[in-house]
Coordinates of N, CA and C in Angstrom, one line a residue:
X1 N 146.8 116.9 148.5 CA 145.9 115.8 148.9 C 146.0 114.7 147.8
X2 N 146.2 113.5 148.2 CA 146.3 112.4 147.3 C 144.9 112.1 146.7
X3 N 144.8 111.6 145.4 CA 143.6 111.3 144.9 C 142.9 110.1 145.7
X4 N 141.6 110.0 145.5 CA 140.9 109.0 146.3 C 141.5 107.6 146.2
X5 N 141.9 107.2 145.0 CA 142.4 105.8 144.8 C 143.7 105.6 145.6
X6 N 144.5 106.6 145.7 CA 145.8 106.4 146.5 C 145.5 106.5 148.0
X7 N 144.5 107.4 148.4 CA 144.2 107.5 149.8 C 143.5 106.3 150.3
X8 N 142.7 105.6 149.5 CA 142.0 104.4 150.0 C 143.0 103.3 150.4
X9 N 144.2 103.3 149.8 CA 145.2 102.3 150.1 C 145.7 102.5 151.5
X10 N 145.6 103.7 152.1 CA 146.1 104.0 153.4 C 145.1 104.1 154.5
X11 N 143.8 103.8 154.2 CA 142.8 103.9 155.2 C 142.8 102.6 155.9
X12 N 142.5 102.6 157.2 CA 142.5 101.4 158.0 C 141.0 100.9 158.3
X13 N 140.9 99.9 159.0 CA 139.6 99.3 159.2 C 139.1 99.4 160.7
X14 N 139.6 100.3 161.4 CA 139.2 100.5 162.8 C 138.8 101.9 163.1
X15 N 138.3 102.2 164.2 CA 137.9 103.5 164.6 C 139.1 104.3 165.2
X16 N 140.3 103.8 165.1 CA 141.4 104.5 165.7 C 141.7 105.8 165.1
X17 N 141.4 106.1 163.9 CA 141.7 107.3 163.3 C 143.2 107.3 162.8
X18 N 143.8 106.2 162.9 CA 145.2 106.1 162.4 C 145.2 105.5 161.0
X19 N 146.2 106.0 160.2 CA 146.3 105.4 158.8 C 146.9 104.0 159.0
X20 N 146.6 103.1 158.1 CA 147.1 101.8 158.1 C 146.9 101.1 156.8
X21 N 146.6 99.8 156.9 CA 146.5 99.0 155.7 C 145.2 99.3 154.9
X22 N 145.1 98.8 153.7 CA 143.9 99.0 152.9 C 142.7 98.4 153.5
X23 N 141.6 99.0 153.2 CA 140.2 98.5 153.6 C 139.5 98.2 152.3
X24 N 140.0 97.2 151.6 CA 139.4 96.9 150.3 C 138.0 96.3 150.5
X25 N 137.2 96.5 149.5 CA 135.9 95.8 149.5 C 134.8 96.8 150.0
X26 N 135.0 97.9 150.4 CA 134.0 98.9 150.8 C 134.0 100.1 149.9
X27 N 132.8 100.5 149.5 CA 132.7 101.8 148.8 C 131.7 102.7 149.5
X28 N 131.4 102.4 150.7 CA 130.5 103.2 151.5 C 131.2 104.4 152.1
X29 N 130.4 105.5 152.1 CA 130.9 106.7 152.7 C 130.0 107.2 153.8
X30 N 130.5 107.3 155.0 CA 129.7 107.9 156.1 C 129.8 109.4 156.0
X31 N 128.6 110.0 156.0 CA 128.6 111.5 156.0 C 127.9 112.0 157.2
X32 N 128.3 113.2 157.7 CA 127.9 113.7 159.0 C 127.6 115.2 159.1
X33 N 128.0 115.9 158.1 CA 127.9 117.4 158.1 C 127.1 117.9 156.9
X34 N 127.7 118.8 156.2 CA 127.0 119.4 155.0 C 126.6 118.4 154.0
X35 N 127.3 117.3 153.8 CA 126.9 116.3 152.8 C 125.7 115.6 153.2
X36 N 125.1 115.8 154.3 CA 123.8 115.2 154.7 C 122.7 115.9 154.0
X37 N 122.9 117.1 153.5 CA 121.9 117.9 152.9 C 121.8 117.6 151.4
X38 N 120.6 117.3 151.0 CA 120.3 116.9 149.6 C 120.8 118.0 148.6
X39 N 120.6 119.3 149.0 CA 121.0 120.4 148.1 C 122.5 120.4 147.9
X40 N 123.2 120.1 148.9 CA 124.7 120.1 148.8 C 125.2 119.0 148.0
X41 N 124.8 117.8 148.3 CA 125.4 116.6 147.6 C 124.9 116.6 146.2
X42 N 123.7 117.0 145.9 CA 123.3 117.1 144.5 C 124.0 118.2 143.7
X43 N 124.3 119.3 144.3 CA 125.1 120.3 143.7 C 126.5 119.8 143.3
X44 N 127.1 119.0 144.2 CA 128.4 118.5 143.9 C 128.5 117.3 142.9
X45 N 127.6 116.4 143.0 CA 127.7 115.2 142.1 C 126.5 115.0 141.2
X46 N 125.6 115.9 141.2 CA 124.5 115.9 140.2 C 123.4 114.9 140.5
X47 N 123.4 114.3 141.7 CA 122.3 113.4 142.1 C 122.4 113.2 143.6
X48 N 121.4 112.6 144.1 CA 121.4 112.2 145.5 C 121.6 110.7 145.6
X49 N 122.7 110.3 146.2 CA 123.0 108.8 146.2 C 122.1 108.1 147.1
X50 N 122.1 106.7 146.9 CA 121.3 105.9 147.9 C 122.0 106.0 149.2
X51 N 121.2 106.1 150.3 CA 121.8 106.3 151.6 C 121.0 105.6 152.6
X52 N 121.7 105.3 153.7 CA 121.0 104.6 154.9 C 121.4 105.4 156.1
X53 N 120.5 105.4 157.1 CA 120.8 106.0 158.4 C 121.9 105.2 159.0
X54 N 122.8 105.9 159.7 CA 123.9 105.2 160.4 C 124.3 105.9 161.6
X55 N 125.0 105.2 162.5 CA 125.6 105.8 163.7 C 127.0 105.4 163.8
X56 N 127.9 106.3 164.2 CA 129.3 106.1 164.3 C 129.7 106.3 165.8
X57 N 129.9 105.2 166.5 CA 130.4 105.3 167.9 C 131.8 105.8 168.0
X58 N 132.1 106.5 169.1 CA 133.4 106.9 169.4 C 133.9 108.2 168.6
X59 N 133.0 108.9 168.0 CA 133.3 110.1 167.2 C 132.3 111.1 167.4
X60 N 132.6 112.4 167.3 CA 131.7 113.5 167.3 C 131.9 114.5 166.3
X61 N 130.9 115.3 166.0 CA 131.0 116.4 165.0 C 131.3 117.7 165.7
X62 N 132.5 118.3 165.4 CA 132.9 119.5 166.1 C 132.8 120.7 165.1
X63 N 132.6 121.8 165.8 CA 132.7 123.1 165.0 C 134.2 123.3 164.8
X64 N 134.5 124.0 163.6 CA 135.9 124.3 163.2 C 136.1 125.8 163.3
X65 N 137.2 126.3 163.7 CA 137.5 127.7 163.7 C 137.5 128.3 162.3
X66 N 136.7 129.4 162.2 CA 136.7 130.1 160.9 C 136.2 129.3 159.7
X67 N 135.4 128.3 160.0 CA 134.7 127.4 158.9 C 133.2 127.3 159.2
X68 N 132.4 127.2 158.2 CA 131.0 127.0 158.4 C 130.7 125.5 158.4
X69 N 131.6 124.6 157.9 CA 131.4 123.2 157.9 C 132.1 122.6 159.1
X70 N 131.7 121.3 159.5 CA 132.2 120.7 160.7 C 133.4 119.7 160.4
X71 N 133.9 119.2 161.5 CA 134.9 118.1 161.3 C 134.5 116.9 162.2
X72 N 134.8 115.8 161.8 CA 134.6 114.5 162.6 C 135.9 114.2 163.3
X73 N 135.8 114.2 164.7 CA 136.9 114.0 165.5 C 136.6 112.8 166.5
X74 N 137.7 112.1 166.9 CA 137.4 111.0 167.9 C 137.0 111.6 169.2
X75 N 136.1 110.9 169.9 CA 135.7 111.4 171.2 C 134.6 110.6 171.8
X76 N 134.0 111.0 172.9 CA 133.0 110.3 173.6 C 131.7 110.4 172.8
X77 N 130.8 109.4 173.0 CA 129.5 109.4 172.4 C 129.5 108.8 171.0
X78 N 128.5 109.3 170.2 CA 128.4 108.8 168.9 C 127.9 109.9 167.9
X79 N 128.0 109.6 166.7 CA 127.6 110.6 165.6 C 126.5 109.9 164.8
X80 N 125.4 110.6 164.6 CA 124.4 110.1 163.7 C 124.7 110.7 162.3
X81 N 124.5 109.9 161.3 CA 124.7 110.4 159.9 C 124.0 109.5 158.9
X82 N 124.6 109.5 157.8 CA 124.1 108.6 156.7 C 125.3 107.9 156.0
X83 N 125.1 106.8 155.4 CA 126.1 106.1 154.6 C 125.6 106.1 153.2
X84 N 126.4 106.7 152.3 CA 126.2 106.6 150.9 C 126.7 105.2 150.4
X85 N 125.9 104.5 149.7 CA 126.2 103.1 149.4 C 126.5 102.9 147.9
X86 N 126.3 103.9 147.0 CA 126.5 103.6 145.6 C 127.2 104.7 144.9
X87 N 128.2 105.3 145.5 CA 129.0 106.3 144.8 C 129.9 105.7 143.7
X88 N 129.9 106.4 142.6 CA 130.8 105.9 141.5 C 132.2 106.4 141.7
X89 N 133.1 105.9 140.9 CA 134.5 106.4 141.0 C 134.6 107.8 140.7
X90 N 133.9 108.3 139.7 CA 133.9 109.7 139.4 C 133.4 110.6 140.5
X91 N 132.3 110.1 141.2 CA 131.7 110.8 142.3 C 132.7 110.9 143.5
X92 N 133.4 109.7 143.8 CA 134.4 109.7 144.8 C 135.5 110.8 144.5
X93 N 135.9 110.8 143.3 CA 136.9 111.8 142.9 C 136.5 113.2 143.1
X94 N 135.2 113.5 142.8 CA 134.7 114.9 143.0 C 134.7 115.2 144.5
X95 N 134.2 114.3 145.3 CA 134.1 114.6 146.8 C 135.5 114.7 147.4
X96 N 136.4 113.8 146.9 CA 137.8 113.9 147.4 C 138.4 115.2 147.1
X97 N 138.2 115.7 145.9 CA 138.8 117.0 145.5 C 138.1 118.1 146.3
X98 N 136.8 118.0 146.6 CA 136.1 119.0 147.3 C 136.5 119.2 148.7
X99 N 136.8 118.1 149.4 CA 137.1 118.2 150.8 C 138.3 118.9 151.1
X100 N 138.3 119.7 152.2 CA 139.4 120.4 152.7 C 140.7 119.5 152.9
X101 N 141.9 120.0 152.6 CA 143.1 119.1 152.8 C 143.3 118.6 154.2
X102 N 142.7 119.3 155.2 CA 142.8 118.8 156.6 C 142.0 117.6 156.9
X103 N 141.2 117.1 156.0 CA 140.4 115.9 156.2 C 141.3 114.7 155.8
X104 N 141.2 113.6 156.5 CA 141.8 112.4 156.1 C 140.8 111.3 155.9
X105 N 140.8 110.6 154.8 CA 139.9 109.5 154.6 C 140.2 108.3 155.5
X106 N 139.3 107.9 156.3 CA 139.6 106.9 157.3 C 138.5 105.8 157.3
X107 N 138.9 104.6 157.4 CA 137.9 103.5 157.5 C 137.4 103.5 158.9
X108 N 136.1 103.3 159.1 CA 135.4 103.3 160.4 C 134.4 102.2 160.4
X109 N 133.9 101.9 161.6 CA 132.9 100.9 161.7 C 131.6 101.6 162.1
X110 N 130.6 101.5 161.3 CA 129.3 102.2 161.5 C 128.2 101.2 161.8
X111 N 127.2 101.6 162.4 CA 126.0 100.8 162.7 C 124.9 101.1 161.7
X112 N 124.4 100.1 161.0 CA 123.4 100.4 159.9 C 122.1 99.6 159.9
X113 N 121.5 98.9 160.8 CA 121.8 98.8 162.2 C 122.9 97.8 162.6
X114 N 123.3 96.9 161.6 CA 124.4 96.0 162.0 C 125.7 96.7 161.7
X115 N 126.7 96.3 162.3 CA 128.0 97.0 162.1 C 128.6 96.6 160.7
X116 N 129.1 97.7 160.1 CA 129.7 97.5 158.8 C 130.8 98.5 158.6
X117 N 131.7 98.3 157.6 CA 132.8 99.2 157.4 C 132.4 100.2 156.3
X118 N 132.8 101.4 156.6 CA 132.6 102.5 155.6 C 133.8 103.5 155.8
X119 N 134.0 104.4 154.9 CA 135.0 105.4 155.0 C 134.3 106.7 155.5
X120 N 135.1 107.5 156.1 CA 134.6 108.9 156.6 C 135.8 109.8 156.4
X121 N 135.4 111.1 156.2 CA 136.4 112.1 156.2 C 136.6 112.6 157.6
X122 N 137.7 112.3 158.2 CA 138.1 112.6 159.6 C 138.9 114.0 159.5
X123 N 138.6 114.9 160.5 CA 139.2 116.1 160.6 C 140.5 116.0 161.3
X124 N 141.7 116.5 160.7 CA 143.0 116.4 161.4 C 143.5 117.8 161.8
X125 N 142.7 118.8 161.7 CA 143.1 120.1 162.1 C 142.6 120.5 163.4
X126 N 142.7 121.8 163.8 CA 142.2 122.4 165.0 C 140.7 122.4 164.9
X127 N 140.1 122.2 166.1 CA 138.6 122.3 166.2 C 138.2 123.0 167.5
X128 N 137.0 123.5 167.5 CA 136.4 124.1 168.7 C 135.7 123.0 169.5
X129 N 135.9 123.0 170.8 CA 135.3 122.0 171.7 C 133.8 122.2 171.9
X130 N 133.1 122.3 170.8 CA 131.7 122.5 170.7 C 131.1 121.8 169.5
X131 N 129.9 121.3 169.7 CA 129.3 120.6 168.6 C 128.8 121.5 167.5
X132 N 128.7 120.9 166.3 CA 128.2 121.7 165.1 C 126.7 121.3 164.9
X133 N 125.9 122.3 164.5 CA 124.5 122.1 164.3 C 124.1 122.2 162.9
X134 N 123.5 121.2 162.3 CA 123.1 121.2 160.9 C 121.9 122.2 160.8
X135 N 121.1 122.3 161.9 CA 120.0 123.2 161.9 C 120.4 124.7 161.8
X136 N 121.4 125.0 162.6 CA 122.0 126.4 162.6 C 122.6 126.6 161.2
X137 N 123.4 125.7 160.7 CA 124.0 125.8 159.4 C 123.0 126.1 158.3
X138 N 121.9 125.2 158.3 CA 120.9 125.4 157.3 C 120.2 126.7 157.3
X139 N 120.0 127.2 158.5 CA 119.4 128.5 158.7 C 120.3 129.7 158.3
X140 N 121.5 129.6 158.8 CA 122.4 130.8 158.7 C 123.4 130.8 157.5
X141 N 123.8 129.6 157.0 CA 124.9 129.5 156.1 C 124.6 128.8 154.8
X142 N 123.5 128.0 154.7 CA 123.3 127.1 153.6 C 123.3 127.9 152.2
X143 N 122.6 128.9 152.1 CA 122.4 129.6 150.8 C 123.8 130.1 150.3
X144 N 124.6 130.7 151.1 CA 126.0 131.1 150.7 C 126.8 129.9 150.4
X145 N 126.7 128.8 151.2 CA 127.5 127.6 151.0 C 127.2 126.9 149.7
X146 N 125.9 126.9 149.3 CA 125.5 126.3 148.0 C 126.1 127.1 146.9
X147 N 126.1 128.5 147.0 CA 126.7 129.3 146.0 C 128.2 128.9 145.8
X148 N 128.9 128.7 147.0 CA 130.3 128.3 146.9 C 130.5 127.0 146.3
X149 N 129.6 126.0 146.6 CA 129.6 124.7 146.0 C 129.4 124.8 144.5
X150 N 128.5 125.6 144.0 CA 128.2 125.7 142.6 C 129.5 126.3 141.9
X151 N 130.1 127.3 142.5 CA 131.3 127.9 141.9 C 132.4 126.9 141.9
X152 N 132.6 126.1 143.0 CA 133.6 125.1 143.0 C 133.4 124.1 142.0
X153 N 132.2 123.6 141.8 CA 131.9 122.6 140.8 C 132.2 123.0 139.4
X154 N 131.9 124.3 139.1 CA 132.2 124.8 137.7 C 133.7 124.8 137.5
X155 N 134.4 125.3 138.5 CA 135.9 125.3 138.4 C 136.5 123.9 138.3
X156 N 135.9 122.9 139.0 CA 136.3 121.5 138.9 C 136.1 121.0 137.5
X157 N 134.9 121.3 137.0 CA 134.6 120.8 135.6 C 135.6 121.4 134.6
X158 N 135.9 122.7 134.7 CA 136.8 123.4 133.8 C 138.2 122.7 133.9
X159 N 138.6 122.5 135.1 CA 140.0 121.9 135.2 C 140.0 120.4 134.7
X160 N 138.9 119.7 134.8 CA 138.8 118.3 134.4 C 138.8 118.1 132.9
X161 N 138.5 119.2 132.1 CA 138.4 119.1 130.7 C 139.7 119.0 130.0

């Protein structure tokens, strides 16, 4: 996986999900799955970033085979989520390192309520044709997932020294 700075140069500015030219000028990140949860994001970057409610048309949040976290895939309808508006370069690097290699950072157009550009981690792997539920995840998987996030963050810090 390329580091965030290199990957940003290849993200486009449409909902097409295709890689293209740079989308300079935006540092917003649209989140739709586990990163919506304060416990998860604060475990990873040591704070809860400023965020705004957002809607992403033309995408949906799918269950992934053998994974507890979801993937964002093109499709009918819209996805509700949040946009982080104040991530630092170091925080982008942490999130980029954390995300599964099957995600591709993609520029998308979100409604905040006005349309604006943000990046999102799009899933490029196989998925189940069924929606993912943050309620079910929080009830059934969150405690174990937070333990995994804590272990991952410790390893990340050790490797970064």
